[in-house]
């Protein structure tokens, strides 16, 4: 392996890793940037998620990160010089409440959303069913809807970023696992299978696996993994036009252009293993029919597993770690939808020491020591 | 305590395994998608459908003898006709769906006797209506008793094209040409092996006689390079290939037809074994990705067995003997049976070995030269479900995405309805052709092997 020293080593070639690399390369021409990933193209969390994005959050930082990112998605084909496009679809996102209390939380989040110009609106149960006739009325209290939210293709976003990175001379290496990180003579030394990599700065974009690499430097960060499983159906007639999420069912639903419906289901279970569990479909099918009786006869084509990161306050972690020159970007299950903004912010921080973005203060890794945890109303309902 | 055994597939291997396991007093559940036993090779038409079967008499006698043996014990087993095994897991669970319900079986042992499907070497126009697998054309004859086309061109390699051409003729069809990559007469160089497979060889000569008497032009060393038509097939273009599998320029012949039946060998239906986590290996001639098994059919997963062609392509007679052997093994707690001299088991083991000798020679006719895959042009669709053309796959490879998973994530090949059943082996071969090295790993196998509705998944029968 080449012994050349890199300015920045990014570990993890998911949406965060590639976006940060591309923004850095744009920001400083000639910067020597290396991205390594232990897996293959799109084999991690970014390639396994439900593909949705939304501005409907209850907290300014999430709204701003997503608004900026959505503006990027709208022009990604030109910005990344990717004529094929990333299959952007803005059919809206319907956040469903299945109790009066949950609806009250959604209603209160509208205020901050409107303050930031998010075109979201409150719907009662009838409106929801009118919008998505396949919905069930069991406990349905209402929801909020934003027509600018939608979906992209994770594979195409990753491919467009990868191609753009390589055009900017970013070195992206798959199948390269960093076993250990060490600090030596003011820079970092990463041990990989066939040698070592030296870099001035390191950015960890391995999401739920960040603690593993930090541990080799003697540090901890309270990041846990949240295994999820997803279902894709055979293509069927349009049944779910906007994306749906039910906070009570822990299910998100996205019918893609080719007609398949994708369900992502969260279920508390141990471990970080990316697997399809034997009892998953028996668990998920009744919940899905409760939520959407209109899909009962749709056939399940395939299931797959994924893992997302979970932090104590369910918010991302962005910023400098306790080790000088070492940075972390942990998505807390919204990596794809926030990756453009995070790439911009982290590249400015790492290359120019620009700490002006208020998001960096809120999402600092240090908050777990000071106890300044963040409360996102839309995520703290139970 | 009698052992419980689940068997997937009611072809020769599955039927024989069921018979043997019942004989050994096991509680057997046999799951099969069809309404009647027989599998692909011994497929039975609906009893109400009149009409001849066009197979050789000896072959029909073998078929009816096995089905009769099976029918005699069918009352002693839990035979689920019309049911589908859609998932298998490493913990021993087998998930099945049947008439709008699902059920989780937890047998002591599972035998996968899921057989094979046909291998496609895609060529321009192969997705036109009227182009089909030779075995598919034969299945229409067998199960519907109708001709799949009035004027056929049959092409490919191995023995099946000859058999199908003969059966089409016997059913009253016209066969405009029979094109074979390699002459079947090459097998004559191995008389001992042919003697081991004498039952099959005899049938083969009779099929050959049918084709000869009808005056069907036989084009040896020719392959189908193109299918022509606007709405549906109008003509097949055949061309000669050299020993390396390269098309000889100027050798093309266009033959008008409304059926082009093609077979380039077989690929194992090994999804369930792979999904359960069984160690797999790849052998393009005997089934693509197949589970590693021992002589008793044991995979690397305890309690999971495979029998018949799904374990390794060996033909119906081996499948039947193998079913008996694996059925006996699965019936005993340690997964291996005692074969006392003179026992039925010992004779099944001997049968299996004898026919395997013959199958070795058959295999020599099924080996595809790598250059043959150049029939796939850049704009030929390789993955039919997602309409992925070879050019897109080449682009992904050029961008450094060499594994089947990485190619899939780039161009969606194998992500569609069939989950790669039709195209996975072709893509693996095209990766090898384009990059010089074959992919080492198959595409990650995932539930489900067959689609099942949410309603059926929610209606779970108690177990």
Coordinates of N, CA and C in Angstrom, one line a residue, chain B residues 144-228:
Chain B
X144 N -50.1 -29.1 -20.7 CA -51.3 -28.6 -21.4 C -51.6 -29.4 -22.6
X145 N -50.7 -30.3 -23.0 CA -50.9 -31.1 -24.2 C -51.2 -30.2 -25.4
X146 N -50.6 -29.1 -25.5 CA -50.7 -28.3 -26.7 C -49.3 -27.9 -27.3
X147 N -49.2 -27.7 -28.5 CA -48.0 -27.3 -29.2 C -47.6 -25.8 -28.8
X148 N -46.4 -25.6 -28.3 CA -46.1 -24.2 -28.0 C -45.8 -23.3 -29.3
X149 N -45.7 -24.0 -30.4 CA -45.4 -23.2 -31.7 C -45.7 -24.2 -32.8
X150 N -46.0 -23.6 -34.0 CA -46.2 -24.5 -35.2 C -44.9 -24.9 -35.9
X151 N -44.0 -23.9 -35.9 CA -42.7 -24.2 -36.6 C -41.6 -23.8 -35.7
X152 N -40.9 -24.8 -35.3 CA -39.9 -24.5 -34.2 C -38.4 -24.6 -34.7
X153 N -37.6 -23.8 -34.1 CA -36.1 -24.1 -34.1 C -35.7 -24.4 -32.7
X154 N -35.0 -25.5 -32.6 CA -34.6 -25.9 -31.2 C -33.0 -25.8 -31.2
X155 N -32.5 -25.2 -30.2 CA -31.1 -25.0 -30.1 C -30.5 -25.1 -28.7
X156 N -29.2 -25.3 -28.7 CA -28.6 -25.4 -27.4 C -27.5 -26.4 -27.3
X157 N -27.4 -27.0 -26.1 CA -26.4 -28.1 -26.0 C -26.9 -29.2 -25.0
X158 N -26.2 -30.3 -25.0 CA -26.7 -31.4 -24.1 C -27.8 -32.1 -24.8
X159 N -28.4 -33.0 -24.1 CA -29.4 -33.9 -24.7 C -30.8 -33.3 -24.8
X160 N -31.2 -32.3 -24.0 CA -32.5 -31.8 -24.0 C -33.1 -31.3 -25.3
X161 N -32.3 -30.5 -26.1 CA -32.8 -30.0 -27.4 C -33.3 -31.2 -28.3
X162 N -32.5 -32.2 -28.3 CA -32.9 -33.4 -29.2 C -34.2 -34.0 -28.7
X163 N -34.4 -34.1 -27.4 CA -35.6 -34.7 -26.8 C -36.8 -33.8 -27.2
X164 N -36.6 -32.6 -27.0 CA -37.7 -31.6 -27.2 C -38.1 -31.6 -28.7
X165 N -37.1 -31.6 -29.6 CA -37.3 -31.6 -31.0 C -38.2 -32.8 -31.4
X166 N -37.8 -33.9 -30.8 CA -38.5 -35.2 -31.1 C -39.9 -35.1 -30.6
X167 N -40.1 -34.6 -29.4 CA -41.4 -34.6 -28.8 C -42.3 -33.6 -29.6
X168 N -41.8 -32.5 -30.0 CA -42.6 -31.5 -30.8 C -43.0 -32.2 -32.1
X169 N -42.1 -32.9 -32.7 CA -42.5 -33.6 -34.0 C -43.6 -34.6 -33.7
X170 N -43.5 -35.4 -32.6 CA -44.5 -36.4 -32.3 C -45.8 -35.8 -32.0
X171 N -45.8 -34.6 -31.5 CA -47.0 -33.9 -31.2 C -47.7 -33.2 -32.4
X172 N -47.0 -33.4 -33.5 CA -47.6 -32.8 -34.8 C -47.0 -31.5 -35.2
X173 N -45.9 -31.1 -34.5 CA -45.3 -29.8 -34.9 C -44.3 -30.0 -36.0
X174 N -43.8 -28.8 -36.5 CA -42.8 -28.9 -37.5 C -41.5 -28.3 -36.8
X175 N -40.4 -29.0 -37.1 CA -39.1 -28.5 -36.5 C -38.2 -28.1 -37.7
X176 N -38.0 -26.8 -37.8 CA -37.3 -26.3 -39.0 C -35.8 -26.5 -38.9
X177 N -35.2 -26.7 -37.7 CA -33.8 -26.9 -37.5 C -33.5 -27.3 -36.0
X178 N -32.6 -28.2 -35.9 CA -32.1 -28.6 -34.5 C -30.6 -28.2 -34.5
X179 N -30.2 -27.2 -33.7 CA -28.9 -26.7 -33.7 C -28.2 -27.1 -32.4
X180 N -27.1 -27.8 -32.4 CA -26.4 -28.2 -31.2 C -25.0 -27.6 -31.2
X181 N -24.6 -27.1 -30.1 CA -23.3 -26.6 -29.9 C -22.2 -27.7 -30.1
X182 N -22.5 -28.9 -29.6 CA -21.6 -30.0 -29.7 C -22.4 -31.2 -30.2
X183 N -21.8 -32.1 -31.0 CA -22.5 -33.3 -31.4 C -22.7 -34.2 -30.2
X184 N -23.8 -34.8 -30.1 CA -24.1 -35.8 -29.0 C -23.3 -37.1 -29.3
X185 N -22.9 -37.2 -30.5 CA -22.1 -38.4 -30.9 C -20.8 -38.4 -30.2
X186 N -20.4 -37.3 -29.7 CA -19.1 -37.2 -28.9 C -19.2 -38.2 -27.7
X187 N -20.4 -38.5 -27.3 CA -20.5 -39.4 -26.1 C -20.1 -40.8 -26.5
X188 N -20.2 -41.1 -27.8 CA -19.9 -42.5 -28.2 C -18.5 -42.9 -27.9
X189 N -17.6 -41.9 -27.6 CA -16.2 -42.2 -27.3 C -16.1 -42.9 -26.0
X190 N -17.2 -42.9 -25.2 CA -17.1 -43.5 -23.8 C -18.1 -44.6 -23.7
X191 N -17.8 -45.8 -24.4 CA -18.8 -46.9 -24.4 C -19.2 -47.4 -23.0
X192 N -18.2 -47.5 -22.1 CA -18.5 -48.0 -20.8 C -19.5 -47.1 -20.1
X193 N -19.3 -45.8 -20.2 CA -20.2 -44.9 -19.5 C -21.6 -45.0 -20.1
X194 N -21.6 -45.1 -21.5 CA -22.9 -45.2 -22.1 C -23.6 -46.5 -21.6
X195 N -22.8 -47.6 -21.4 CA -23.4 -48.8 -20.9 C -24.1 -48.6 -19.6
X196 N -23.4 -47.8 -18.7 CA -23.9 -47.5 -17.4 C -25.2 -46.7 -17.5
X197 N -25.4 -45.9 -18.6 CA -26.6 -45.2 -18.7 C -27.5 -45.7 -19.8
X198 N -27.4 -47.1 -20.0 CA -28.1 -47.7 -21.2 C -29.6 -47.4 -21.3
X199 N -30.3 -47.3 -20.1 CA -31.7 -47.0 -20.2 C -31.9 -45.6 -21.0
X200 N -31.1 -44.7 -20.5 CA -31.3 -43.3 -21.1 C -30.8 -43.3 -22.5
X201 N -29.7 -44.0 -22.8 CA -29.1 -44.0 -24.1 C -30.1 -44.6 -25.1
X202 N -30.8 -45.6 -24.7 CA -31.7 -46.3 -25.6 C -32.8 -45.2 -26.0
X203 N -33.4 -44.5 -25.0 CA -34.4 -43.5 -25.3 C -33.8 -42.5 -26.2
X204 N -32.5 -42.1 -26.0 CA -31.9 -41.1 -26.8 C -31.9 -41.5 -28.3
X205 N -31.5 -42.7 -28.5 CA -31.5 -43.2 -29.9 C -32.8 -43.1 -30.6
X206 N -33.9 -43.4 -29.8 CA -35.2 -43.4 -30.4 C -35.6 -42.0 -30.7
X207 N -35.3 -41.0 -29.8 CA -35.6 -39.6 -30.1 C -34.9 -39.2 -31.3
X208 N -33.6 -39.6 -31.4 CA -32.8 -39.2 -32.6 C -33.4 -39.8 -33.9
X209 N -33.9 -41.0 -33.8 CA -34.6 -41.6 -35.0 C -35.8 -40.8 -35.4
X210 N -36.6 -40.3 -34.4 CA -37.7 -39.5 -34.8 C -37.3 -38.3 -35.6
X211 N -36.3 -37.6 -35.1 CA -35.8 -36.4 -35.7 C -35.3 -36.7 -37.1
X212 N -34.5 -37.8 -37.2 CA -33.9 -38.2 -38.5 C -35.0 -38.5 -39.5
X213 N -36.0 -39.3 -39.1 CA -37.1 -39.7 -40.0 C -37.8 -38.5 -40.5
X214 N -38.0 -37.5 -39.7 CA -38.7 -36.3 -40.1 C -37.9 -35.4 -41.0
X215 N -36.6 -35.7 -41.2 CA -35.8 -35.0 -42.1 C -35.4 -33.6 -41.5
X216 N -35.4 -33.4 -40.2 CA -35.1 -32.1 -39.6 C -33.6 -31.8 -39.9
X217 N -33.3 -30.6 -40.5 CA -31.9 -30.3 -40.6 C -31.2 -30.2 -39.3
X218 N -30.1 -30.9 -39.1 CA -29.3 -30.8 -37.9 C -28.1 -30.0 -38.1
X219 N -27.9 -29.0 -37.4 CA -26.8 -28.1 -37.6 C -25.9 -28.2 -36.3
X220 N -24.8 -29.0 -36.5 CA -23.9 -29.2 -35.4 C -22.9 -28.1 -35.4
X221 N -22.6 -27.7 -34.2 CA -21.6 -26.6 -34.0 C -22.3 -25.2 -34.2
X222 N -23.6 -25.2 -34.3 CA -24.3 -24.0 -34.5 C -25.0 -23.5 -33.2
X223 N -25.2 -22.3 -33.0 CA -26.0 -21.7 -31.9 C -27.0 -20.7 -32.4
X224 N -27.9 -20.4 -31.6 CA -28.9 -19.3 -31.9 C -28.2 -18.0 -31.5
X225 N -28.0 -17.1 -32.4 CA -27.3 -15.8 -32.1 C -28.2 -14.6 -32.0
X226 N -29.4 -14.8 -32.6 CA -30.4 -13.7 -32.7 C -31.8 -14.2 -32.9
X227 N -32.7 -13.5 -32.3 CA -34.1 -13.7 -32.5 C -34.7 -12.5 -33.2
X228 N -35.4 -12.7 -34.3 CA -35.9 -11.5 -35.1 C -37.4 -11.5 -35.0

